[in-house]
Tab-separated table of C-alpha atoms in Angstrom:
chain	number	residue	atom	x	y	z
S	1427	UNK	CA	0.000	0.000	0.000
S	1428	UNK	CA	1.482	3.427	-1.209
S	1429	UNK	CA	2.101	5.955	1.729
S	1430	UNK	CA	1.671	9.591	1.253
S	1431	UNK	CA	4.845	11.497	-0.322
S	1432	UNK	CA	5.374	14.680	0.500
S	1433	UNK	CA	8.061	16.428	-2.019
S	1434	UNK	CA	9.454	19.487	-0.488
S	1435	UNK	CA	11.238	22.116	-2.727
S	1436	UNK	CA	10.963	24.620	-0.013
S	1437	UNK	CA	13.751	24.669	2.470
S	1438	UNK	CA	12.229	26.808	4.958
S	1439	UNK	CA	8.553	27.335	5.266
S	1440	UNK	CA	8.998	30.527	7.736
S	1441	UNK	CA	10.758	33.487	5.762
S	1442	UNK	CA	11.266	36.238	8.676
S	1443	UNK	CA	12.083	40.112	7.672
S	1444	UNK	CA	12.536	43.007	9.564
S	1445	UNK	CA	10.778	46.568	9.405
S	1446	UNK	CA	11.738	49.951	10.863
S	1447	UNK	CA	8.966	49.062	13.706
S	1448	UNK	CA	8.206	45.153	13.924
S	1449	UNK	CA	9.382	42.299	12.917
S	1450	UNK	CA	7.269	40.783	10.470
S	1451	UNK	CA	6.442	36.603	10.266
S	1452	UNK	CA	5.672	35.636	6.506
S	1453	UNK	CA	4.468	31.910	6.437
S	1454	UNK	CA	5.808	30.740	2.854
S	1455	UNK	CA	3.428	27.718	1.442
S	1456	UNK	CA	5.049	24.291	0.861
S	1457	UNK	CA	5.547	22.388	-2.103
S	1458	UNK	CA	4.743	18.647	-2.185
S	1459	UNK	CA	2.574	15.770	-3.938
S	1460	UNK	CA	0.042	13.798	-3.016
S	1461	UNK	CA	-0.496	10.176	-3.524
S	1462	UNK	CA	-1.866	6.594	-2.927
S	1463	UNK	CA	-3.415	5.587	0.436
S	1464	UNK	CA	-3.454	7.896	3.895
S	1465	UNK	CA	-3.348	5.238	6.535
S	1466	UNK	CA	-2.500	7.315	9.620
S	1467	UNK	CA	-3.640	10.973	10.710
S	1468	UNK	CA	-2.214	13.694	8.773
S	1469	UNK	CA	-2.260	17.480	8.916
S	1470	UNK	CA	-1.380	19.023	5.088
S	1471	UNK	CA	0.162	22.197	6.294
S	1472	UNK	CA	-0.762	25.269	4.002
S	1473	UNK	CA	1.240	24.994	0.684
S	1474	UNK	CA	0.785	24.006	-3.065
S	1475	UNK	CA	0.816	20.103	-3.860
S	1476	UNK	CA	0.284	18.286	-6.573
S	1477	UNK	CA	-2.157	15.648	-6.677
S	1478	UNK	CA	-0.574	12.034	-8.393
S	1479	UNK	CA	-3.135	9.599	-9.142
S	1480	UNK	CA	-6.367	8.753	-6.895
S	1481	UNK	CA	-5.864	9.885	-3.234
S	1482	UNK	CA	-7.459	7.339	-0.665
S	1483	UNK	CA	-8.243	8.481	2.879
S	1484	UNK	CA	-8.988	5.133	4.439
S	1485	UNK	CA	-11.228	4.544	7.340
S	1486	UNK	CA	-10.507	5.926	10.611
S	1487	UNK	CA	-8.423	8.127	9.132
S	1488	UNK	CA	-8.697	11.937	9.423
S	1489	UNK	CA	-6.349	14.100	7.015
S	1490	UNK	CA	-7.120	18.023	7.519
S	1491	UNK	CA	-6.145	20.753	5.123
S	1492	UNK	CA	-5.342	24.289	6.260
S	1493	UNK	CA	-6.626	27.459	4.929
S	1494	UNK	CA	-5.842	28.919	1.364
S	1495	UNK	CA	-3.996	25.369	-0.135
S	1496	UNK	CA	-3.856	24.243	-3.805
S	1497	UNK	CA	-4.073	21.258	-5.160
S	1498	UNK	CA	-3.259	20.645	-8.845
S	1499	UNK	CA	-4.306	17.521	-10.363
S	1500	UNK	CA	-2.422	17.227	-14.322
S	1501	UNK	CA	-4.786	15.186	-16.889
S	1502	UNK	CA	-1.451	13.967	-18.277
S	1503	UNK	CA	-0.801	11.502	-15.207
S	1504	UNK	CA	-3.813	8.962	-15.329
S	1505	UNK	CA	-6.975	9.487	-13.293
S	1506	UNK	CA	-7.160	12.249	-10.279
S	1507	UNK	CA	-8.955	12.614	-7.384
S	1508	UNK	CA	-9.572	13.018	-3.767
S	1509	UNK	CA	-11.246	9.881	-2.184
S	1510	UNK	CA	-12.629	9.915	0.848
S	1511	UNK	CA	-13.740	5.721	2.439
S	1512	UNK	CA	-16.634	4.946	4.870
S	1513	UNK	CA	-15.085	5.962	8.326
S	1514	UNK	CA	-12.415	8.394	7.033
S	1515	UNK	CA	-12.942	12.102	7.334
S	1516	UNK	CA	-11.887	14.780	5.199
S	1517	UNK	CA	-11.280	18.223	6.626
S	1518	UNK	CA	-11.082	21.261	4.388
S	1519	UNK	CA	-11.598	24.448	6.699
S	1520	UNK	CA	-10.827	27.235	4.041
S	1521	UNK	CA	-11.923	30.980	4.668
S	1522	UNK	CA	-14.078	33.657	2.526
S	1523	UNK	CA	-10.405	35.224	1.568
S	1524	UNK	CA	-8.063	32.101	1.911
S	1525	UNK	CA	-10.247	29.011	-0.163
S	1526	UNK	CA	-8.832	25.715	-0.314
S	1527	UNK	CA	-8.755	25.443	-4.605
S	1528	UNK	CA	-8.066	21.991	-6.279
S	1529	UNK	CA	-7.591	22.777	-9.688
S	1530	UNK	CA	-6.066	21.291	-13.544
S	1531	UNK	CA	-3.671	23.592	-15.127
S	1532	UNK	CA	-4.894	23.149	-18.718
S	1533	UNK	CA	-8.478	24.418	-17.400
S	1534	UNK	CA	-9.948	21.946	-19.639
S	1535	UNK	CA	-13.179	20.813	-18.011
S	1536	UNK	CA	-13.349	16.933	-17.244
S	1537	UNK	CA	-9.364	16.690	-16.265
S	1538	UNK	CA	-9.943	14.857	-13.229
S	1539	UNK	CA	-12.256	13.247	-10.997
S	1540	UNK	CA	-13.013	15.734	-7.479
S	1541	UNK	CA	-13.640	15.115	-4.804
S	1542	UNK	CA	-15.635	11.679	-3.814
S	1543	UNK	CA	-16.824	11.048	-0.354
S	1544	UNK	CA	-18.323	7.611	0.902
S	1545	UNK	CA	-20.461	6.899	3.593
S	1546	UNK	CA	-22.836	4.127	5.084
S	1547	UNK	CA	-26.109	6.942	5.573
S	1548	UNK	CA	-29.048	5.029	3.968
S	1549	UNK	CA	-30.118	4.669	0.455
S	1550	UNK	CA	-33.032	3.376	-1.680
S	1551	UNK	CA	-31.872	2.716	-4.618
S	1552	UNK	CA	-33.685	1.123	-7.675
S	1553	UNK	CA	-35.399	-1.734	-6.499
S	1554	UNK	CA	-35.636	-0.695	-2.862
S	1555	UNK	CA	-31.813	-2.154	-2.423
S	1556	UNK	CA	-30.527	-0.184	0.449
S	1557	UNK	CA	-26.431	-0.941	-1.152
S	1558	UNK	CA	-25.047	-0.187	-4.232
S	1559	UNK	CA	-21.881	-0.204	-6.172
S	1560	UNK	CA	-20.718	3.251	-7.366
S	1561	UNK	CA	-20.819	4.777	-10.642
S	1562	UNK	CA	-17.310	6.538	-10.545
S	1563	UNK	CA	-15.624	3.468	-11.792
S	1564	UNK	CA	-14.162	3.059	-8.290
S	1565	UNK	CA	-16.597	-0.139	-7.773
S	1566	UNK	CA	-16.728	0.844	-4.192
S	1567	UNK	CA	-20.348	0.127	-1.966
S	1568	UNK	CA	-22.294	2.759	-0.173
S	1569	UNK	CA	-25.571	2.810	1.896
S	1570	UNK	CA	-26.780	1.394	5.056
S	1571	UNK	CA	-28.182	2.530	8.432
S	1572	UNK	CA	-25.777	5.135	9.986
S	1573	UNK	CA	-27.842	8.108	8.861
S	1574	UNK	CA	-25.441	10.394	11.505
S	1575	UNK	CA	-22.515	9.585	9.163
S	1576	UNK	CA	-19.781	11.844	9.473
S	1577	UNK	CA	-17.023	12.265	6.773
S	1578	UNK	CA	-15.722	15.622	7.707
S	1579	UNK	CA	-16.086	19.079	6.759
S	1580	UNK	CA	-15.644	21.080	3.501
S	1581	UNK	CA	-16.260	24.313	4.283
S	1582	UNK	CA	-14.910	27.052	1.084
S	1583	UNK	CA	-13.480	24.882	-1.298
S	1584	UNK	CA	-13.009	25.180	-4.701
S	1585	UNK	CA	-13.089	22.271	-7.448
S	1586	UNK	CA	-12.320	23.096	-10.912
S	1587	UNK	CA	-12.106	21.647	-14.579
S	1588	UNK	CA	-13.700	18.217	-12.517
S	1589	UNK	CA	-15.973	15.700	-14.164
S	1590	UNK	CA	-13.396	13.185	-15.746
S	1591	UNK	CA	-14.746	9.952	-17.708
S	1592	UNK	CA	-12.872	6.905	-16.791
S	1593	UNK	CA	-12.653	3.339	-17.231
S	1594	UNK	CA	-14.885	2.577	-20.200
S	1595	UNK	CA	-15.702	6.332	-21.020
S	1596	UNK	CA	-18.983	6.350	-19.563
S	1597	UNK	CA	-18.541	6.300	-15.766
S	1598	UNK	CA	-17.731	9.670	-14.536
S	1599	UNK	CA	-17.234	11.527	-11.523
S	1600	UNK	CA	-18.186	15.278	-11.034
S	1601	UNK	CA	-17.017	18.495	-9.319
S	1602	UNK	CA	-18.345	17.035	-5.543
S	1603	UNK	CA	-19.745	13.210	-5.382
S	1604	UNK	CA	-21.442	12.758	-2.180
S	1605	UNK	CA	-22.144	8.520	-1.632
S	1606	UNK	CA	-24.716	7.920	1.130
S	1607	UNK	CA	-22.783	10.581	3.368
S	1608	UNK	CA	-24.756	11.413	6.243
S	1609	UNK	CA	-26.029	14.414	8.668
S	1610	UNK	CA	-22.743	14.998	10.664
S	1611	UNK	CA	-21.158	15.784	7.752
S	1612	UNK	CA	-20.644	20.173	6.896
S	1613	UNK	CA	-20.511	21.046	3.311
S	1614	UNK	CA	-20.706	24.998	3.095
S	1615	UNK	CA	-19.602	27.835	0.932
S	1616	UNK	CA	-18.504	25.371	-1.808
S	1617	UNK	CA	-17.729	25.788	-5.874
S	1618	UNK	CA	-18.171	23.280	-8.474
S	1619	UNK	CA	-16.626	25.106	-11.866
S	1620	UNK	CA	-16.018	24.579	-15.160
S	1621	UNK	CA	-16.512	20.682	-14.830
S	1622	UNK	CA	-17.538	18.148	-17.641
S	1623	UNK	CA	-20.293	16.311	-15.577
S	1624	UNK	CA	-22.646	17.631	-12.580
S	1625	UNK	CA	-21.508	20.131	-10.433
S	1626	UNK	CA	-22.825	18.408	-7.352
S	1627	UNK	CA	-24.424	14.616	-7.543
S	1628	UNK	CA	-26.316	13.509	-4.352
S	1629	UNK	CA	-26.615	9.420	-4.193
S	1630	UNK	CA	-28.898	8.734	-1.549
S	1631	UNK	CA	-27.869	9.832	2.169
S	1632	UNK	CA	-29.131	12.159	4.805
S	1633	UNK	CA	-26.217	15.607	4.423
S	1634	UNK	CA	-27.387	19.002	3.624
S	1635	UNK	CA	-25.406	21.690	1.936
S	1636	UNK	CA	-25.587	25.281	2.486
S	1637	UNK	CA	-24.171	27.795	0.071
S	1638	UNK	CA	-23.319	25.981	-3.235
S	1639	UNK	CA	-21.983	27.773	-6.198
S	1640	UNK	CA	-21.919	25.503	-9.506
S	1641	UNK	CA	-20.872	27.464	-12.401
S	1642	UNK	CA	-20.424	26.842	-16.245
S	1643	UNK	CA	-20.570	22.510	-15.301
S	1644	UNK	CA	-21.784	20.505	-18.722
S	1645	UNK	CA	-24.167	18.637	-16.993
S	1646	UNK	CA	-26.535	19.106	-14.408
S	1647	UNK	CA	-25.903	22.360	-12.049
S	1648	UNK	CA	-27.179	19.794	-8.775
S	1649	UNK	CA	-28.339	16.299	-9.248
S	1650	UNK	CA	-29.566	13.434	-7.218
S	1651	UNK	CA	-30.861	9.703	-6.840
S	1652	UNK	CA	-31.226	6.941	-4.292
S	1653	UNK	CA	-33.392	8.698	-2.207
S	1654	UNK	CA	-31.063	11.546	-0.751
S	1655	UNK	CA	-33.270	13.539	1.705
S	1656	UNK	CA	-31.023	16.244	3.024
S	1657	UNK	CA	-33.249	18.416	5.432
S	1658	UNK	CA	-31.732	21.957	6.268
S	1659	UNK	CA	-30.046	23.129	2.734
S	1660	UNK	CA	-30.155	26.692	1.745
S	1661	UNK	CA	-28.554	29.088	-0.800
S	1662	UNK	CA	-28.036	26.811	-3.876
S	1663	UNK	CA	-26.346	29.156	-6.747
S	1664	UNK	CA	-26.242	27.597	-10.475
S	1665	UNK	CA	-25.057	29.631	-13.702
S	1666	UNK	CA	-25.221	27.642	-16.563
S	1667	UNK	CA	-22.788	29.112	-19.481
S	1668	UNK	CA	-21.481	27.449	-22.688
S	1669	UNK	CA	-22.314	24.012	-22.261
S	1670	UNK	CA	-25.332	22.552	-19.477
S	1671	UNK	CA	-27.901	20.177	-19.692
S	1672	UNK	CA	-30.539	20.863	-16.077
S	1673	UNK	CA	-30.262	23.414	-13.506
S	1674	UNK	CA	-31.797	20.817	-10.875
S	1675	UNK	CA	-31.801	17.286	-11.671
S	1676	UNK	CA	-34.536	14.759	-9.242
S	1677	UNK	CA	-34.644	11.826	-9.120
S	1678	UNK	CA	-35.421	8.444	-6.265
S	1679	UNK	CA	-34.669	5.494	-8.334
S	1680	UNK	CA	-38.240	5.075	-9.390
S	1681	UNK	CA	-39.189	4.441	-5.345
S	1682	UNK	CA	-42.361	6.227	-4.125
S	1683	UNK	CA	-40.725	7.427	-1.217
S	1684	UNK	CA	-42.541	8.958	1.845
S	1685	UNK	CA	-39.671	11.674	2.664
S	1686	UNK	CA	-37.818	14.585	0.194
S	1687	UNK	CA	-34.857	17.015	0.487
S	1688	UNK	CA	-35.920	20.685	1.463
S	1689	UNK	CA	-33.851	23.418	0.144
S	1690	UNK	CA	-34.795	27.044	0.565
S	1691	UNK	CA	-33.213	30.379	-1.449
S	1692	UNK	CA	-32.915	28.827	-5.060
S	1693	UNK	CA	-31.147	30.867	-7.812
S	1694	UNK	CA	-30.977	28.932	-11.604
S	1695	UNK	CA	-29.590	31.087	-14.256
S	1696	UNK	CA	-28.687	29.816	-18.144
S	1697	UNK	CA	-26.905	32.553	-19.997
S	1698	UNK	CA	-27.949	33.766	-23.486
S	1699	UNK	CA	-26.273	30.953	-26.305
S	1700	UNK	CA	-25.859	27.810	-23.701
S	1701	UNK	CA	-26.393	24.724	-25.536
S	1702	UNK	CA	-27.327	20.981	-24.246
S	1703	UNK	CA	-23.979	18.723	-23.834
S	1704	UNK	CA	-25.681	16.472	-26.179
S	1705	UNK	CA	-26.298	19.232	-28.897
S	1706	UNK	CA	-29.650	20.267	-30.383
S	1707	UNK	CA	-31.668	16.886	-30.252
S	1708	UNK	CA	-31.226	16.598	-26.617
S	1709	UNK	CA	-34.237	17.865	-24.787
S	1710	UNK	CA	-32.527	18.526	-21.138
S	1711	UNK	CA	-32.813	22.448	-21.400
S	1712	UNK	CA	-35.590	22.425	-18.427
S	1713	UNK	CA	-34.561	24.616	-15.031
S	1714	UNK	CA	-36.002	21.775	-13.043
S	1715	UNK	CA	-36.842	18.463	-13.904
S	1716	UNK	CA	-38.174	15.516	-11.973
S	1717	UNK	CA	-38.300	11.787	-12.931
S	1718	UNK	CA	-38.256	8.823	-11.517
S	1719	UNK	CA	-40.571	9.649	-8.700
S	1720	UNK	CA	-38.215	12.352	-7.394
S	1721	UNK	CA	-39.537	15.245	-5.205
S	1722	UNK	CA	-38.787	17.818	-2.804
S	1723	UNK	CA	-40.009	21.142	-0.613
S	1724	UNK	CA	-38.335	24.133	-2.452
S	1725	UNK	CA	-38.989	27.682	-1.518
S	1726	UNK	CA	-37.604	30.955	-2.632
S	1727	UNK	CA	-36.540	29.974	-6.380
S	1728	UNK	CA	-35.576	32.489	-8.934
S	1729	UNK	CA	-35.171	31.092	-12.185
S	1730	UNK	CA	-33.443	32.820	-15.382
S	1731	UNK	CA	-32.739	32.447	-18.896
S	1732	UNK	CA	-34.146	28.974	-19.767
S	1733	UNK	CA	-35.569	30.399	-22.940
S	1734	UNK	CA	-34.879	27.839	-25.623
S	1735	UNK	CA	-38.103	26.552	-27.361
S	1736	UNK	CA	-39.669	23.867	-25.861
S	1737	UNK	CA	-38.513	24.295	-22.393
S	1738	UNK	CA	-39.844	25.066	-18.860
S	1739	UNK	CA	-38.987	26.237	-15.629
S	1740	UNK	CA	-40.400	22.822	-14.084
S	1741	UNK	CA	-40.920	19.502	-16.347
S	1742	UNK	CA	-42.450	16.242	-14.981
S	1743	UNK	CA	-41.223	13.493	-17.037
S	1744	UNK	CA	-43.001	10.749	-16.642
S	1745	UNK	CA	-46.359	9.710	-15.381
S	1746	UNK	CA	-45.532	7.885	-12.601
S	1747	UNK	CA	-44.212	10.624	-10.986
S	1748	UNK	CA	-46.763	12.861	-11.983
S	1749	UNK	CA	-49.442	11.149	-10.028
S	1750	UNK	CA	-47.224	9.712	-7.196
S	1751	UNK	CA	-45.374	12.869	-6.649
S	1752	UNK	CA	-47.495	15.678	-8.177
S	1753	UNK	CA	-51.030	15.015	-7.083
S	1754	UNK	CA	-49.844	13.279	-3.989
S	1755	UNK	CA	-47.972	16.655	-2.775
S	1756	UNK	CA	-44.606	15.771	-2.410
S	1757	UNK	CA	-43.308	17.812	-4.727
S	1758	UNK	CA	-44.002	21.824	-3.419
S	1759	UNK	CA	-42.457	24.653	-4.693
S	1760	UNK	CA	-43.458	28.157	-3.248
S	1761	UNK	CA	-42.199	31.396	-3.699
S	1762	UNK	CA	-41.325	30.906	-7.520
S	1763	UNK	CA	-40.106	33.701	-9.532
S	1764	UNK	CA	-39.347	33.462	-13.633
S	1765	UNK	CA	-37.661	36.523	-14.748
S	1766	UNK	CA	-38.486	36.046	-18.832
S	1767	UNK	CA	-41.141	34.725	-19.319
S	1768	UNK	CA	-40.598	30.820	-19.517
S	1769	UNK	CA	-43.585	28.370	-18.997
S	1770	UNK	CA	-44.200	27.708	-15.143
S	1771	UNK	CA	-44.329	23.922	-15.406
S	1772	UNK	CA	-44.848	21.549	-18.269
S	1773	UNK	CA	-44.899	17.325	-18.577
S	1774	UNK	CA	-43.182	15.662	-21.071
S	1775	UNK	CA	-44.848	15.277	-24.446
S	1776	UNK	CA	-48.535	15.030	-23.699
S	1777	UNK	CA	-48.583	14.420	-19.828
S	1778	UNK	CA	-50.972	17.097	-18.347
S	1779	UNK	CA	-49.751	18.356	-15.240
S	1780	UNK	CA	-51.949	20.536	-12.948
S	1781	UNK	CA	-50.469	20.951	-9.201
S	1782	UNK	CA	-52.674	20.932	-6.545
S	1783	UNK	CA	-53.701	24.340	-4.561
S	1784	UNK	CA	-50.503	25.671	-2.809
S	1785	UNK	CA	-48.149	22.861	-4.273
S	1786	UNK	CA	-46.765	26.060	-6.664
S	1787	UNK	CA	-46.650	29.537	-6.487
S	1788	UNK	CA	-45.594	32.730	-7.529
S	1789	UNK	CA	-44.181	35.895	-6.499
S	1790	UNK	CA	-42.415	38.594	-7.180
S	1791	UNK	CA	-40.775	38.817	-4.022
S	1792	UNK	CA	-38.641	35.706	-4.796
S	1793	UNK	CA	-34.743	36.405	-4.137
S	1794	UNK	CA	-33.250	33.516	-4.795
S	1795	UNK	CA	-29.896	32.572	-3.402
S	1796	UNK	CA	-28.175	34.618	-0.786
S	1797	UNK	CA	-24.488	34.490	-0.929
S	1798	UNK	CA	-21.760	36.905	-0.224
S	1799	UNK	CA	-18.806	37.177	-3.123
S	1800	UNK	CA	-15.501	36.779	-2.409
S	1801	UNK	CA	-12.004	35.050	-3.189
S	1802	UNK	CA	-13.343	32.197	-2.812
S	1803	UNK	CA	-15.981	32.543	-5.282
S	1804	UNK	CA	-14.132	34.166	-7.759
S	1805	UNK	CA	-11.667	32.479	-11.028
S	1806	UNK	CA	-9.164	34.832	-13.247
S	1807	UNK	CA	-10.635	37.931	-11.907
S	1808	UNK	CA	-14.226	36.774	-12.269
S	1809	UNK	CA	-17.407	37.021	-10.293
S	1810	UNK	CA	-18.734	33.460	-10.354
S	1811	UNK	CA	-22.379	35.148	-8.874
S	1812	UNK	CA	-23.154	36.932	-12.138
C-alpha cells in the first residue's frame, strides 16, 4: 500500500524580515505531492501540492487541510482525485479570503475526478436495495443505516475543470460526489466550476449543503438519486454558461418514497447561447426536472434564462411521478419567480400536469440565493455570482 509522499522544494517554510517598527512573520506555502493511500492521521500544512493519481483516505483516518492550499491535479498523469472511504474524514476548513482550490492547469473541463466522499447513511436505490456499487468506476459500496454519518467538513473549497470519464468512457465523476454521506457531515460555501459532468451529484444519504456555487458545469448544475433527503439546505447558486444540460436534476430510483430534500433560497440562471452537452436533439434544457418519482419542498426559487423553445422552468417526465409525486404533494415549490417569461411547469410530451392548490406559487418577491462574493468565489478575476 502506497504511503503519502510529501516532495518538499521549499527549504524553509517561515521566511522572517525586519521593518523599521516590527518584525514581520511571513508563512511561505510548501511544495509537495500527493499520492496513494493515507493510513495514519495527517495534517497538510498550508502549501501548493500536486495531486498524483487517486488519493485514498482510508477509514478511521482523518487528514485536515489548512486554509488557502492548492491542489493541482495534471490530466497527463492517469486518473485524479480526492477519495474519501466509509469511516475516514476529510477536513477542508478554508476561509471567505483564503479558499482551499483543487484545480487542472490546462483548465480543460473533465481533467480529473473531485472530490468523492463515501459513507454508510441510507439509500433506496432502484429496487428498494438499500447498497449499491458506485458509478465513478471506483466499484466501491455505499448505503446502510448510519444516517449520523460523518465524513468531515468542507467548508470554502473550490473544485475546478472536474468531471473526468474513466474506465470505459462512460462512468464519470463530477465536481463534488457525495455517496450515502450522512447528517454529521458540513458542506458549506462550496464551488463546483467549469466541470464536464454535474456540479454536485447527491446518491442517496441524509447531508445538507448550504451555500453551493456551480458554475459553467456541462451537466446538471445539482443532481440526485437513491433517495437523498437532506433536510436543512439553503442558498443553492447555479449559472449555466457554454455548455449545461438541467439546472436541478430529481430523481429516487423510481421508489415512491414517503420523505424529500428541502432546500430554501434557489437561484438557476442559463446565460444567453448555452447549448445541451448532447447538442440540439437533446431535450434537457428544463430549469427543473423531476423523474423517476423524485420530489422535494423548495422555496424561494428564482429562475433565469431557460428560454430555448420547448422548455420550462419545471418539467415532470413521466407519469408515474406525476401522479405519485405531483397530485400526492410531495413535490411543493413556493415562492417561484421566472424573470423572462418561460412556462411555469410543463410534462413531457402530452402528460398534463396541474399541481394541486398551494403545491406552486408565484411571487415577485422571490430572491433567490443569498451568498456573499468573495475570493473564494471568484476564477481569473471573475465574479462566479453573475
Amino acid at each position: 500500500m502506497k504511503k503519502l509522499l510529501f516532495s518538499l522544494t521549499i527549504l524553509s517554510t517561515i521566511f522572517v524580515g525586519c521593518s523599521t517598527d516590527d518584525d514581520e512573520t511571513t508563512i511561505q506555502p510548501i511544495e509537495g505531492e500527493l499520492t496513494g493511500s493515507i493510513t495514519t492521521n495527517r495534517t497538510i500544512a498550508f502549501g501548493n501540492y500536486t495531486l498524483n493519481g487517486i488519493v485514498t483516505i482510508e477509514s478511521g483516518v482523518t487528514v485536515t487541510f489548512d486554509a488557502g492550499s492548492t491542489i493541482t491535479a495534471n490530466a497527463t498523469n492517469g486518473v485524479d482525485a480526492i477519495v474519501v472511504k466509509n469511516g475516514g474524514k476529510l477536513i477542508m476548513n478554508g476561509t471567505a479570503s483564503q479558499p482551499i482550490v483543487l484545480t487542472e492547469p490546462s483548465a480543460t473541463p473533465g481533467s480529473w475526478g473531485g472530490i468523492i466522499m463515501y459513507g454508510d447513511a441510507p439509500i433506496n436505490g432502484a429496487g428498494g436495495v438499500t447498497t449499491k456499487t458506485s458509478e465513478d468506476g471506483l466499484n466501491l459500496p455505499y448505503g446502510g443505516t448510519n444516517a449520523a454519518h460523518n465524513g468531515g467538513t468542507l467548508r470554502y473549497v473550490r473544485v475546478e475543470y472536474a468531471g473526468k470519464k474513466i474506465t470505459d468512457g462512460t462512468s464519470e465523476m463530477n465536481g463534488f460526489s457525495f455517496y450515502s454521506v450522512g447528517s454529521g457531515t458540513t458542506l458549506d460555501h462550496l464551488v463546483s466550476y467549469k466541470g464536464a459532468d454535474d456540479g454536485f451529484e447527491f446518491y442517496g444519504g441524509t447531508v445538507s449543503a448550504t451555500n453551493l456555487i456551480s458554475y459553467g458545469n456541462f451537466d446538471d448544475s445539482f443532481d440526485w438519486q437513491d433517495g437523498w433527503k437532506g433536510q436543512n439546505n439553503s442558498n443553492w447558486y447555479a449559472y449555466q454558461v457554454g455548455t449545461g444540460n438541467f439546472g436541478m436534476e430529481i430523481e429516487a430510483s423510481n421508489n415512491n418514497n414517503a420523505y424529500w430534500p428541502v432546500i430554501t433560497n434557489i437561484t438557476l440562471k442559463r446565460a444567453t447561447g448555452t447549448v445541451t452537452e448532447g447538442g440540439s436533439s437533446a431535450a434537457e434544457y428544463d430549469a427543473i426536472q423531476f423523474k423517476k418519482q423524485g420530489n422535494g419542498d423548495f422555496s424561494n426559487v428564482l429562475i433565469s434564462g431557460y428560454t430555448t423553445a420547448g422548455s420550462t422552468a419545471v418539467r415532470i417526465q413521466d407519469a408515474g411521478t406525476n401522479t405519485d409525486q405531483v397530485n400526492a404533494n410531495k413535490i411543493k415549490l413556493t415562492t417561484v419567480k421566472i424573470l423572462d417569461g418561460t412556462s411555469q411547469y410543463l410534462g413531457a410530451g402530452a402528460l398534463t400536469v396541474s399541481f394541486p392548490a398551494g403545491q406552486y406559487t408565484t411571487s415577485d418577491a422571490a430572491t433567490g440565493a443569498s451568498i456573499t462574493s468573495g475570493t473564494w468565489a471568484t476564477v481569473n478575476g471573475t465574479n462566479l455570482i453573475q
